[in-house]
mmCIF file with all atom_site columns, C-alpha atoms in Angstrom:
data_model
loop_
_atom_site.group_PDB
_atom_site.id
_atom_site.type_symbol
_atom_site.label_atom_id
_atom_site.label_alt_id
_atom_site.label_comp_id
_atom_site.label_asym_id
_atom_site.label_entity_id
_atom_site.label_seq_id
_atom_site.pdbx_PDB_ins_code
_atom_site.Cartn_x
_atom_site.Cartn_y
_atom_site.Cartn_z
_atom_site.occupancy
_atom_site.B_iso_or_equiv
_atom_site.pdbx_formal_charge
_atom_site.auth_seq_id
_atom_site.auth_comp_id
_atom_site.auth_asym_id
_atom_site.auth_atom_id
_atom_site.pdbx_PDB_model_num
ATOM 1   C CA . MET A 1 1   ? 8.736   -1.973  -0.625  1.00 0.00 ? 1   MET A CA 1
ATOM 2   C CA . ASN A 1 2   ? 9.349   -0.437  2.784   1.00 0.00 ? 2   ASN A CA 1
ATOM 3   C CA . PHE A 1 3   ? 11.123  2.728   3.901   1.00 0.00 ? 3   PHE A CA 1
ATOM 4   C CA . ARG A 1 4   ? 12.189  3.738   7.398   1.00 0.00 ? 4   ARG A CA 1
ATOM 5   C CA . VAL A 1 5   ? 10.903  7.244   8.077   1.00 0.00 ? 5   VAL A CA 1
ATOM 6   C CA . ARG A 1 6   ? 11.376  9.642   10.956  1.00 0.00 ? 6   ARG A CA 1
ATOM 7   C CA . PRO A 1 7   ? 8.147   9.486   12.994  1.00 0.00 ? 7   PRO A CA 1
ATOM 8   C CA . ASP A 1 8   ? 7.590   13.260  13.140  1.00 0.00 ? 8   ASP A CA 1
ATOM 9   C CA . VAL A 1 9   ? 7.778   13.448  9.347   1.00 0.00 ? 9   VAL A CA 1
ATOM 10  C CA . LEU A 1 10  ? 5.136   10.750  8.964   1.00 0.00 ? 10  LEU A CA 1
ATOM 11  C CA . ALA A 1 11  ? 2.943   12.395  11.581  1.00 0.00 ? 11  ALA A CA 1
ATOM 12  C CA . ASN A 1 12  ? 2.818   15.499  9.375   1.00 0.00 ? 12  ASN A CA 1
ATOM 13  C CA . LEU A 1 13  ? 1.423   13.399  6.513   1.00 0.00 ? 13  LEU A CA 1
ATOM 14  C CA . LEU A 1 14  ? -1.359  11.731  8.489   1.00 0.00 ? 14  LEU A CA 1
ATOM 15  C CA . PRO A 1 15  ? -4.858  13.090  9.126   1.00 0.00 ? 15  PRO A CA 1
ATOM 16  C CA . GLU A 1 16  ? -6.437  12.558  12.508  1.00 0.00 ? 16  GLU A CA 1
ATOM 17  C CA . PRO A 1 17  ? -7.025  10.080  14.116  1.00 0.00 ? 17  PRO A CA 1
ATOM 18  C CA . PHE A 1 18  ? -3.998  8.244   12.689  1.00 0.00 ? 18  PHE A CA 1
ATOM 19  C CA . ARG A 1 19  ? -0.505  8.190   14.155  1.00 0.00 ? 19  ARG A CA 1
ATOM 20  C CA . PRO A 1 20  ? 2.625   6.351   12.938  1.00 0.00 ? 20  PRO A CA 1
ATOM 21  C CA . LYS A 1 21  ? 3.032   2.732   13.963  1.00 0.00 ? 21  LYS A CA 1
ATOM 22  C CA . LEU A 1 22  ? 6.667   2.319   15.002  1.00 0.00 ? 22  LEU A CA 1
ATOM 23  C CA . VAL A 1 23  ? 9.137   -0.546  14.872  1.00 0.00 ? 23  VAL A CA 1
ATOM 24  C CA . GLY A 1 24  ? 12.573  -0.093  16.352  1.00 0.00 ? 24  GLY A CA 1
ATOM 25  C CA . GLY A 1 25  ? 11.773  3.592   16.897  1.00 0.00 ? 25  GLY A CA 1
ATOM 26  C CA . ALA A 1 26  ? 11.154  4.209   13.194  1.00 0.00 ? 26  ALA A CA 1
ATOM 27  C CA . GLY A 1 27  ? 7.981   4.739   11.235  1.00 0.00 ? 27  GLY A CA 1
ATOM 28  C CA . LEU A 1 28  ? 7.351   2.671   8.110   1.00 0.00 ? 28  LEU A CA 1
ATOM 29  C CA . ALA A 1 29  ? 5.995   3.774   4.769   1.00 0.00 ? 29  ALA A CA 1
ATOM 30  C CA . GLY A 1 30  ? 6.128   2.154   1.384   1.00 0.00 ? 30  GLY A CA 1
ATOM 31  C CA . ILE A 1 31  ? 4.473   1.048   -1.804  1.00 0.00 ? 31  ILE A CA 1
ATOM 32  C CA . CYS A 1 32  ? 2.369   -2.053  -2.372  1.00 0.00 ? 32  CYS A CA 1
ATOM 33  C CA . LEU A 1 33  ? 2.520   -3.108  -6.013  1.00 0.00 ? 33  LEU A CA 1
ATOM 34  C CA . ILE A 1 34  ? -0.401  -5.429  -6.512  1.00 0.00 ? 34  ILE A CA 1
ATOM 35  C CA . ARG A 1 35  ? -1.461  -7.600  -9.424  1.00 0.00 ? 35  ARG A CA 1
ATOM 36  C CA . LEU A 1 36  ? -5.070  -8.677  -8.925  1.00 0.00 ? 36  LEU A CA 1
ATOM 37  C CA . GLU A 1 37  ? -6.527  -11.557 -10.924 1.00 0.00 ? 37  GLU A CA 1
ATOM 38  C CA . LYS A 1 38  ? -10.003 -13.076 -11.184 1.00 0.00 ? 38  LYS A CA 1
ATOM 39  C CA . VAL A 1 39  ? -11.519 -10.248 -9.135  1.00 0.00 ? 39  VAL A CA 1
ATOM 40  C CA . ARG A 1 40  ? -15.299 -10.563 -8.825  1.00 0.00 ? 40  ARG A CA 1
ATOM 41  C CA . PRO A 1 41  ? -18.074 -10.335 -6.215  1.00 0.00 ? 41  PRO A CA 1
ATOM 42  C CA . LEU A 1 42  ? -17.995 -13.104 -3.609  1.00 0.00 ? 42  LEU A CA 1
ATOM 43  C CA . GLY A 1 43  ? -19.713 -16.271 -4.764  1.00 0.00 ? 43  GLY A CA 1
ATOM 44  C CA . LEU A 1 44  ? -19.290 -15.778 -8.509  1.00 0.00 ? 44  LEU A CA 1
ATOM 45  C CA . PRO A 1 45  ? -17.004 -18.036 -10.616 1.00 0.00 ? 45  PRO A CA 1
ATOM 46  C CA . GLY A 1 46  ? -13.443 -16.972 -11.330 1.00 0.00 ? 46  GLY A CA 1
ATOM 47  C CA . PHE A 1 47  ? -13.753 -16.976 -15.127 1.00 0.00 ? 47  PHE A CA 1
ATOM 48  C CA . ILE A 1 48  ? -15.886 -13.828 -15.047 1.00 0.00 ? 48  ILE A CA 1
ATOM 49  C CA . GLY A 1 49  ? -13.349 -11.926 -12.933 1.00 0.00 ? 49  GLY A CA 1
ATOM 50  C CA . VAL A 1 50  ? -11.133 -9.069  -14.088 1.00 0.00 ? 50  VAL A CA 1
ATOM 51  C CA . ALA A 1 51  ? -7.402  -8.456  -13.689 1.00 0.00 ? 51  ALA A CA 1
ATOM 52  C CA . SER A 1 52  ? -5.511  -5.247  -12.969 1.00 0.00 ? 52  SER A CA 1
ATOM 53  C CA . GLU A 1 53  ? -2.175  -3.766  -11.965 1.00 0.00 ? 53  GLU A CA 1
ATOM 54  C CA . ASN A 1 54  ? -2.269  -1.469  -8.948  1.00 0.00 ? 54  ASN A CA 1
ATOM 55  C CA . ALA A 1 55  ? 0.003   0.639   -6.746  1.00 0.00 ? 55  ALA A CA 1
ATOM 56  C CA . ALA A 1 56  ? -0.825  1.808   -3.234  1.00 0.00 ? 56  ALA A CA 1
ATOM 57  C CA . HIS A 1 57  ? 1.396   4.244   -1.317  1.00 0.00 ? 57  HIS A CA 1
ATOM 58  C CA . ARG A 1 58  ? 0.858   3.441   2.334   1.00 0.00 ? 58  ARG A CA 1
ATOM 59  C CA . ILE A 1 59  ? 1.952   4.318   5.859   1.00 0.00 ? 59  ILE A CA 1
ATOM 60  C CA . ALA A 1 60  ? 1.800   1.928   8.832   1.00 0.00 ? 60  ALA A CA 1
ATOM 61  C CA . VAL A 1 61  ? -0.512  3.509   11.395  1.00 0.00 ? 61  VAL A CA 1
ATOM 62  C CA . GLU A 1 62  ? -2.293  3.111   14.702  1.00 0.00 ? 62  GLU A CA 1
ATOM 63  C CA . TRP A 1 63  ? -5.472  4.783   15.902  1.00 0.00 ? 63  TRP A CA 1
ATOM 64  C CA . THR A 1 64  ? -7.814  4.577   18.868  1.00 0.00 ? 64  THR A CA 1
ATOM 65  C CA . GLU A 1 65  ? -11.281 3.161   18.290  1.00 0.00 ? 65  GLU A CA 1
ATOM 66  C CA . ASP A 1 66  ? -13.784 2.357   21.053  1.00 0.00 ? 66  ASP A CA 1
ATOM 67  C CA . GLY A 1 67  ? -11.015 2.863   23.600  1.00 0.00 ? 67  GLY A CA 1
ATOM 68  C CA . LYS A 1 68  ? -8.720  0.293   21.949  1.00 0.00 ? 68  LYS A CA 1
ATOM 69  C CA . THR A 1 69  ? -5.588  0.702   19.839  1.00 0.00 ? 69  THR A CA 1
ATOM 70  C CA . ARG A 1 70  ? -6.108  -0.542  16.291  1.00 0.00 ? 70  ARG A CA 1
ATOM 71  C CA . GLU A 1 71  ? -3.443  -1.202  13.637  1.00 0.00 ? 71  GLU A CA 1
ATOM 72  C CA . GLY A 1 72  ? -3.493  -0.849  9.883   1.00 0.00 ? 72  GLY A CA 1
ATOM 73  C CA . VAL A 1 73  ? -2.249  1.333   7.065   1.00 0.00 ? 73  VAL A CA 1
ATOM 74  C CA . TYR A 1 74  ? -3.184  4.754   5.759   1.00 0.00 ? 74  TYR A CA 1
ATOM 75  C CA . ILE A 1 75  ? -3.131  4.920   1.954   1.00 0.00 ? 75  ILE A CA 1
ATOM 76  C CA . PRO A 1 76  ? -2.734  8.505   0.704   1.00 0.00 ? 76  PRO A CA 1
ATOM 77  C CA . ARG A 1 77  ? -2.649  7.471   -2.953  1.00 0.00 ? 77  ARG A CA 1
ATOM 78  C CA . ARG A 1 78  ? -3.829  4.617   -5.163  1.00 0.00 ? 78  ARG A CA 1
ATOM 79  C CA . ASP A 1 79  ? -3.125  4.083   -8.872  1.00 0.00 ? 79  ASP A CA 1
ATOM 80  C CA . THR A 1 80  ? -4.559  1.495   -11.253 1.00 0.00 ? 80  THR A CA 1
ATOM 81  C CA . ASP A 1 81  ? -4.588  0.577   -14.927 1.00 0.00 ? 81  ASP A CA 1
ATOM 82  C CA . LEU A 1 82  ? -8.184  -0.686  -14.840 1.00 0.00 ? 82  LEU A CA 1
ATOM 83  C CA . PHE A 1 83  ? -10.932 1.731   -15.853 1.00 0.00 ? 83  PHE A CA 1
ATOM 84  C CA . LEU A 1 84  ? -13.481 -0.218  -13.790 1.00 0.00 ? 84  LEU A CA 1
ATOM 85  C CA . ASN A 1 85  ? -11.458 0.349   -10.611 1.00 0.00 ? 85  ASN A CA 1
ATOM 86  C CA . ARG A 1 86  ? -11.356 4.088   -11.264 1.00 0.00 ? 86  ARG A CA 1
ATOM 87  C CA . VAL A 1 87  ? -15.086 4.364   -11.944 1.00 0.00 ? 87  VAL A CA 1
ATOM 88  C CA . LEU A 1 88  ? -16.310 2.203   -9.059  1.00 0.00 ? 88  LEU A CA 1
ATOM 89  C CA . GLY A 1 89  ? -13.633 3.035   -6.484  1.00 0.00 ? 89  GLY A CA 1
ATOM 90  C CA . GLY A 1 90  ? -15.023 5.312   -3.791  1.00 0.00 ? 90  GLY A CA 1
ATOM 91  C CA . ARG A 1 91  ? -18.533 4.548   -5.018  1.00 0.00 ? 91  ARG A CA 1
ATOM 92  C CA . LEU A 1 92  ? -19.312 0.819   -5.124  1.00 0.00 ? 92  LEU A CA 1
ATOM 93  C CA . PHE A 1 93  ? -16.241 -0.216  -3.111  1.00 0.00 ? 93  PHE A CA 1
ATOM 94  C CA . PRO A 1 94  ? -13.797 1.748   -0.904  1.00 0.00 ? 94  PRO A CA 1
ATOM 95  C CA . GLY A 1 95  ? -10.801 3.623   -2.248  1.00 0.00 ? 95  GLY A CA 1
ATOM 96  C CA . TRP A 1 96  ? -10.580 5.708   -5.410  1.00 0.00 ? 96  TRP A CA 1
ATOM 97  C CA . SER A 1 97  ? -7.586  5.497   -7.737  1.00 0.00 ? 97  SER A CA 1
ATOM 98  C CA . HIS A 1 98  ? -5.667  7.625   -10.208 1.00 0.00 ? 98  HIS A CA 1
ATOM 99  C CA . PRO A 1 99  ? -5.316  6.312   -13.780 1.00 0.00 ? 99  PRO A CA 1
ATOM 100 C CA . ALA A 1 100 ? -1.820  5.029   -14.555 1.00 0.00 ? 100 ALA A CA 1
ATOM 101 C CA . ASP A 1 101 ? 0.152   2.951   -17.033 1.00 0.00 ? 101 ASP A CA 1
ATOM 102 C CA . PHE A 1 102 ? 2.095   -0.097  -15.803 1.00 0.00 ? 102 PHE A CA 1
ATOM 103 C CA . GLU A 1 103 ? 4.941   -1.963  -17.477 1.00 0.00 ? 103 GLU A CA 1
ATOM 104 C CA . VAL A 1 104 ? 5.815   -5.284  -15.823 1.00 0.00 ? 104 VAL A CA 1
ATOM 105 C CA . GLU A 1 105 ? 8.437   -7.935  -16.557 1.00 0.00 ? 105 GLU A CA 1
ATOM 106 C CA . ASP A 1 106 ? 8.221   -10.960 -14.271 1.00 0.00 ? 106 ASP A CA 1
ATOM 107 C CA . ASP A 1 107 ? 9.985   -14.241 -14.973 1.00 0.00 ? 107 ASP A CA 1
ATOM 108 C CA . GLY A 1 108 ? 9.198   -15.798 -11.588 1.00 0.00 ? 108 GLY A CA 1
ATOM 109 C CA . PHE A 1 109 ? 12.542  -14.755 -10.105 1.00 0.00 ? 109 PHE A CA 1
ATOM 110 C CA . ARG A 1 110 ? 13.234  -11.213 -11.238 1.00 0.00 ? 110 ARG A CA 1
ATOM 111 C CA . VAL A 1 111 ? 10.679  -8.427  -11.426 1.00 0.00 ? 111 VAL A CA 1
ATOM 112 C CA . ARG A 1 112 ? 11.019  -5.142  -13.286 1.00 0.00 ? 112 ARG A CA 1
ATOM 113 C CA . LEU A 1 113 ? 8.148   -2.730  -12.966 1.00 0.00 ? 113 LEU A CA 1
ATOM 114 C CA . SER A 1 114 ? 7.465   0.886   -13.846 1.00 0.00 ? 114 SER A CA 1
ATOM 115 C CA . VAL A 1 115 ? 4.399   3.034   -13.235 1.00 0.00 ? 115 VAL A CA 1
ATOM 116 C CA . ARG A 1 116 ? 3.474   6.464   -14.567 1.00 0.00 ? 116 ARG A CA 1
ATOM 117 C CA . ASP A 1 117 ? 0.211   8.243   -13.888 1.00 0.00 ? 117 ASP A CA 1
ATOM 118 C CA . HIS A 1 118 ? -1.708  9.998   -16.663 1.00 0.00 ? 118 HIS A CA 1
ATOM 119 C CA . GLU A 1 119 ? -1.282  13.431  -15.050 1.00 0.00 ? 119 GLU A CA 1
ATOM 120 C CA . GLY A 1 120 ? 2.501   13.214  -14.988 1.00 0.00 ? 120 GLY A CA 1
ATOM 121 C CA . LYS A 1 121 ? 2.613   13.757  -11.224 1.00 0.00 ? 121 LYS A CA 1
ATOM 122 C CA . MET A 1 122 ? 3.649   10.264  -10.059 1.00 0.00 ? 122 MET A CA 1
ATOM 123 C CA . SER A 1 123 ? 6.112   7.742   -11.398 1.00 0.00 ? 123 SER A CA 1
ATOM 124 C CA . LEU A 1 124 ? 8.074   4.882   -9.917  1.00 0.00 ? 124 LEU A CA 1
ATOM 125 C CA . SER A 1 125 ? 10.316  2.078   -11.063 1.00 0.00 ? 125 SER A CA 1
ATOM 126 C CA . VAL A 1 126 ? 11.521  -1.067  -9.323  1.00 0.00 ? 126 VAL A CA 1
ATOM 127 C CA . ASP A 1 127 ? 14.032  -3.750  -10.243 1.00 0.00 ? 127 ASP A CA 1
ATOM 128 C CA . GLY A 1 128 ? 14.674  -6.709  -7.959  1.00 0.00 ? 128 GLY A CA 1
ATOM 129 C CA . CYS A 1 129 ? 14.732  -10.451 -7.431  1.00 0.00 ? 129 CYS A CA 1
ATOM 130 C CA . ILE A 1 130 ? 13.865  -13.099 -4.864  1.00 0.00 ? 130 ILE A CA 1
ATOM 131 C CA . ALA A 1 131 ? 16.365  -13.234 -1.988  1.00 0.00 ? 131 ALA A CA 1
ATOM 132 C CA . ASP A 1 132 ? 17.227  -15.520 0.935   1.00 0.00 ? 132 ASP A CA 1
ATOM 133 C CA . ALA A 1 133 ? 17.120  -12.873 3.665   1.00 0.00 ? 133 ALA A CA 1
ATOM 134 C CA . LEU A 1 134 ? 16.305  -9.261  4.415   1.00 0.00 ? 134 LEU A CA 1
ATOM 135 C CA . PRO A 1 135 ? 19.084  -6.708  3.866   1.00 0.00 ? 135 PRO A CA 1
ATOM 136 C CA . PRO A 1 136 ? 21.433  -5.857  6.765   1.00 0.00 ? 136 PRO A CA 1
ATOM 137 C CA . GLY A 1 137 ? 20.206  -2.891  8.735   1.00 0.00 ? 137 GLY A CA 1
ATOM 138 C CA . SER A 1 138 ? 16.498  -3.622  8.321   1.00 0.00 ? 138 SER A CA 1
ATOM 139 C CA . VAL A 1 139 ? 14.340  -2.818  11.334  1.00 0.00 ? 139 VAL A CA 1
ATOM 140 C CA . PHE A 1 140 ? 13.076  -6.405  11.081  1.00 0.00 ? 140 PHE A CA 1
ATOM 141 C CA . ARG A 1 141 ? 15.270  -9.218  12.380  1.00 0.00 ? 141 ARG A CA 1
ATOM 142 C CA . SER A 1 142 ? 13.755  -11.736 9.961   1.00 0.00 ? 142 SER A CA 1
ATOM 143 C CA . ALA A 1 143 ? 11.239  -12.139 7.176   1.00 0.00 ? 143 ALA A CA 1
ATOM 144 C CA . ASP A 1 144 ? 8.908   -13.833 9.660   1.00 0.00 ? 144 ASP A CA 1
ATOM 145 C CA . GLU A 1 145 ? 8.995   -10.767 11.896  1.00 0.00 ? 145 GLU A CA 1
ATOM 146 C CA . ALA A 1 146 ? 8.258   -8.512  8.928   1.00 0.00 ? 146 ALA A CA 1
ATOM 147 C CA . SER A 1 147 ? 5.451   -10.821 7.840   1.00 0.00 ? 147 SER A CA 1
ATOM 148 C CA . SER A 1 148 ? 3.822   -10.679 11.281  1.00 0.00 ? 148 SER A CA 1
ATOM 149 C CA . PHE A 1 149 ? 4.082   -6.889  11.350  1.00 0.00 ? 149 PHE A CA 1
ATOM 150 C CA . PHE A 1 150 ? 2.172   -6.487  8.103   1.00 0.00 ? 150 PHE A CA 1
ATOM 151 C CA . ARG A 1 151 ? -0.321  -9.279  8.712   1.00 0.00 ? 151 ARG A CA 1
ATOM 152 C CA . THR A 1 152 ? -1.635  -7.409  11.760  1.00 0.00 ? 152 THR A CA 1
ATOM 153 C CA . SER A 1 153 ? -2.053  -4.319  9.543   1.00 0.00 ? 153 SER A CA 1
ATOM 154 C CA . ALA A 1 154 ? -4.618  -5.786  7.161   1.00 0.00 ? 154 ALA A CA 1
ATOM 155 C CA . VAL A 1 155 ? -7.048  -2.856  7.382   1.00 0.00 ? 155 VAL A CA 1
ATOM 156 C CA . GLY A 1 156 ? -6.344  0.038   5.019   1.00 0.00 ? 156 GLY A CA 1
ATOM 157 C CA . TRP A 1 157 ? -7.840  3.522   5.232   1.00 0.00 ? 157 TRP A CA 1
ATOM 158 C CA . SER A 1 158 ? -7.716  5.913   2.308   1.00 0.00 ? 158 SER A CA 1
ATOM 159 C CA . PRO A 1 159 ? -9.178  9.346   1.521   1.00 0.00 ? 159 PRO A CA 1
ATOM 160 C CA . SER A 1 160 ? -12.740 9.254   0.266   1.00 0.00 ? 160 SER A CA 1
ATOM 161 C CA . ARG A 1 161 ? -14.190 11.545  -2.336  1.00 0.00 ? 161 ARG A CA 1
ATOM 162 C CA . ARG A 1 162 ? -15.263 13.706  0.616   1.00 0.00 ? 162 ARG A CA 1
ATOM 163 C CA . ALA A 1 163 ? -12.395 15.585  2.264   1.00 0.00 ? 163 ALA A CA 1
ATOM 164 C CA . ASP A 1 164 ? -13.572 14.874  5.830   1.00 0.00 ? 164 ASP A CA 1
ATOM 165 C CA . LEU A 1 165 ? -13.901 11.086  5.507   1.00 0.00 ? 165 LEU A CA 1
ATOM 166 C CA . CYS A 1 166 ? -11.665 8.041   5.121   1.00 0.00 ? 166 CYS A CA 1
ATOM 167 C CA . GLU A 1 167 ? -12.875 4.730   3.696   1.00 0.00 ? 167 GLU A CA 1
ATOM 168 C CA . GLY A 1 168 ? -11.735 1.410   5.112   1.00 0.00 ? 168 GLY A CA 1
ATOM 169 C CA . VAL A 1 169 ? -11.132 -1.950  3.478   1.00 0.00 ? 169 VAL A CA 1
ATOM 170 C CA . GLU A 1 170 ? -9.940  -5.159  5.120   1.00 0.00 ? 170 GLU A CA 1
ATOM 171 C CA . LEU A 1 171 ? -7.795  -7.837  3.483   1.00 0.00 ? 171 LEU A CA 1
ATOM 172 C CA . ARG A 1 172 ? -8.542  -11.418 4.546   1.00 0.00 ? 172 ARG A CA 1
ATOM 173 C CA . CYS A 1 173 ? -6.337  -14.366 3.526   1.00 0.00 ? 173 CYS A CA 1
ATOM 174 C CA . ASP A 1 174 ? -6.493  -18.055 4.416   1.00 0.00 ? 174 ASP A CA 1
ATOM 175 C CA . THR A 1 175 ? -2.745  -18.282 3.801   1.00 0.00 ? 175 THR A CA 1
ATOM 176 C CA . TRP A 1 176 ? -0.016  -15.682 4.208   1.00 0.00 ? 176 TRP A CA 1
ATOM 177 C CA . THR A 1 177 ? 3.344   -16.426 2.591   1.00 0.00 ? 177 THR A CA 1
ATOM 178 C CA . VAL A 1 178 ? 6.051   -13.759 2.402   1.00 0.00 ? 178 VAL A CA 1
ATOM 179 C CA . ALA A 1 179 ? 9.539   -14.001 0.884   1.00 0.00 ? 179 ALA A CA 1
ATOM 180 C CA . PRO A 1 180 ? 12.421  -11.503 1.045   1.00 0.00 ? 180 PRO A CA 1
ATOM 181 C CA . PHE A 1 181 ? 12.911  -9.527  -2.148  1.00 0.00 ? 181 PHE A CA 1
ATOM 182 C CA . ALA A 1 182 ? 16.242  -7.875  -2.958  1.00 0.00 ? 182 ALA A CA 1
ATOM 183 C CA . ILE A 1 183 ? 15.937  -4.463  -4.603  1.00 0.00 ? 183 ILE A CA 1
ATOM 184 C CA . SER A 1 184 ? 18.695  -3.451  -7.017  1.00 0.00 ? 184 SER A CA 1
ATOM 185 C CA . SER A 1 185 ? 17.091  -0.101  -7.846  1.00 0.00 ? 185 SER A CA 1
ATOM 186 C CA . VAL A 1 186 ? 14.009  1.857   -6.812  1.00 0.00 ? 186 VAL A CA 1
ATOM 187 C CA . VAL A 1 187 ? 12.914  5.340   -7.863  1.00 0.00 ? 187 VAL A CA 1
ATOM 188 C CA . SER A 1 188 ? 9.748   6.960   -6.529  1.00 0.00 ? 188 SER A CA 1
ATOM 189 C CA . THR A 1 189 ? 8.675   10.541  -7.150  1.00 0.00 ? 189 THR A CA 1
ATOM 190 C CA . TYR A 1 190 ? 6.532   10.346  -3.999  1.00 0.00 ? 190 TYR A CA 1
ATOM 191 C CA . PHE A 1 191 ? 9.242   9.196   -1.587  1.00 0.00 ? 191 PHE A CA 1
ATOM 192 C CA . ASP A 1 192 ? 11.908  11.259  -3.350  1.00 0.00 ? 192 ASP A CA 1
ATOM 193 C CA . ASP A 1 193 ? 9.864   14.443  -2.802  1.00 0.00 ? 193 ASP A CA 1
ATOM 194 C CA . ARG A 1 194 ? 11.928  16.513  -0.348  1.00 0.00 ? 194 ARG A CA 1
ATOM 195 C CA . ARG A 1 195 ? 8.922   18.695  0.472   1.00 0.00 ? 195 ARG A CA 1
ATOM 196 C CA . LEU A 1 196 ? 7.304   15.614  2.055   1.00 0.00 ? 196 LEU A CA 1
ATOM 197 C CA . PHE A 1 197 ? 10.452  13.795  3.159   1.00 0.00 ? 197 PHE A CA 1
ATOM 198 C CA . PRO A 1 198 ? 13.317  16.163  4.041   1.00 0.00 ? 198 PRO A CA 1
ATOM 199 C CA . PRO A 1 199 ? 16.915  14.973  3.501   1.00 0.00 ? 199 PRO A CA 1
ATOM 200 C CA . GLY A 1 200 ? 17.928  12.430  6.127   1.00 0.00 ? 200 GLY A CA 1
ATOM 201 C CA . SER A 1 201 ? 14.351  11.622  7.148   1.00 0.00 ? 201 SER A CA 1
ATOM 202 C CA . ILE A 1 202 ? 13.818  8.525   4.970   1.00 0.00 ? 202 ILE A CA 1
ATOM 203 C CA . GLU A 1 203 ? 15.857  5.455   4.068   1.00 0.00 ? 203 GLU A CA 1
ATOM 204 C CA . PHE A 1 204 ? 15.058  2.261   2.178   1.00 0.00 ? 204 PHE A CA 1
ATOM 205 C CA . ASP A 1 205 ? 14.562  -0.667  4.568   1.00 0.00 ? 205 ASP A CA 1
ATOM 206 C CA . CYS A 1 206 ? 13.464  -3.849  2.793   1.00 0.00 ? 206 CYS A CA 1
ATOM 207 C CA . ALA A 1 207 ? 11.104  -5.406  0.288   1.00 0.00 ? 207 ALA A CA 1
ATOM 208 C CA . LEU A 1 208 ? 8.833   -8.432  0.474   1.00 0.00 ? 208 LEU A CA 1
ATOM 209 C CA . LEU A 1 209 ? 7.136   -10.573 -2.158  1.00 0.00 ? 209 LEU A CA 1
ATOM 210 C CA . MET A 1 210 ? 3.844   -12.466 -1.991  1.00 0.00 ? 210 MET A CA 1
ATOM 211 C CA . ARG A 1 211 ? 2.581   -14.711 -4.783  1.00 0.00 ? 211 ARG A CA 1
ATOM 212 C CA . ASP A 1 212 ? -0.588  -16.665 -5.560  1.00 0.00 ? 212 ASP A CA 1
ATOM 213 C CA . ILE A 1 213 ? -2.481  -15.670 -2.420  1.00 0.00 ? 213 ILE A CA 1
ATOM 214 C CA . ALA A 1 214 ? -6.228  -16.261 -2.541  1.00 0.00 ? 214 ALA A CA 1
ATOM 215 C CA . HIS A 1 215 ? -7.863  -13.417 -0.677  1.00 0.00 ? 215 HIS A CA 1
ATOM 216 C CA . GLU A 1 216 ? -11.019 -11.392 -0.114  1.00 0.00 ? 216 GLU A CA 1
ATOM 217 C CA . TRP A 1 217 ? -11.630 -7.667  0.440   1.00 0.00 ? 217 TRP A CA 1
ATOM 218 C CA . TYR A 1 218 ? -14.290 -6.386  2.840   1.00 0.00 ? 218 TYR A CA 1
ATOM 219 C CA . ALA A 1 219 ? -15.500 -2.819  3.286   1.00 0.00 ? 219 ALA A CA 1
ATOM 220 C CA . ARG A 1 220 ? -14.962 -1.418  6.777   1.00 0.00 ? 220 ARG A CA 1
ATOM 221 C CA . GLY A 1 221 ? -17.145 1.644   6.465   1.00 0.00 ? 221 GLY A CA 1
ATOM 222 C CA . ARG A 1 222 ? -16.096 5.278   6.840   1.00 0.00 ? 222 ARG A CA 1
ATOM 223 C CA . MET A 1 223 ? -14.261 7.216   9.498   1.00 0.00 ? 223 MET A CA 1
ATOM 224 C CA . LYS A 1 224 ? -14.177 10.918  10.218  1.00 0.00 ? 224 LYS A CA 1
ATOM 225 C CA . SER A 1 225 ? -10.764 12.377  9.438   1.00 0.00 ? 225 SER A CA 1
ATOM 226 C CA . LYS A 1 226 ? -9.217  15.794  9.835   1.00 0.00 ? 226 LYS A CA 1
ATOM 227 C CA . GLY A 1 227 ? -6.065  17.317  8.412   1.00 0.00 ? 227 GLY A CA 1
ATOM 228 C CA . ASP A 1 228 ? -4.371  18.274  5.182   1.00 0.00 ? 228 ASP A CA 1
ATOM 229 C CA . ARG A 1 229 ? -3.679  15.664  2.515   1.00 0.00 ? 229 ARG A CA 1
ATOM 230 C CA . PRO A 1 230 ? -0.236  15.577  0.906   1.00 0.00 ? 230 PRO A CA 1
#
């Protein structure tokens, strides 16, 4: 799910060295709702893998590295229903997560999903179905354009357990198939928080759906960061 956000508002939420990546003059933020299946170390058989439901709040960003502009996403918050992810995240692999409960109904066409963290600080709900096109008014002219935008942002940086560091992880896919997804309702305590997103600074843009994508995750090391975390 993607929201158009005023660039100066997003800039206030990003630690250095990140800055908002713009499309059509707008910044983009959103939530990736991810079901992972058969997750295991590279080279091991799928039957020993684990499954989990996950949510990642993310902001499309750019930064300068070795004199070049890089693209990716900054992930201020992750949530998961898998205890293993919470224990090993930020230790054995990048990105630590909050514990949360997920309720998912998915019949292959319509998806209903709700998430609530164990601390009572974050909740979200989504109801939608597969669509033929993006909604009118989206910053993207087509699903292909949206797909290209996010495919070039496959590196995600999130806060580490140390306040002055971010941890990076890269998503690699042999195939990349995206379909428009029509949202009938979405509620998010994070994006509805007027302390972070003042009235008039954020608007729903579009949603996309990916299914059955074989993929791998690779650690990208750590990066010095500076600034307050929302």
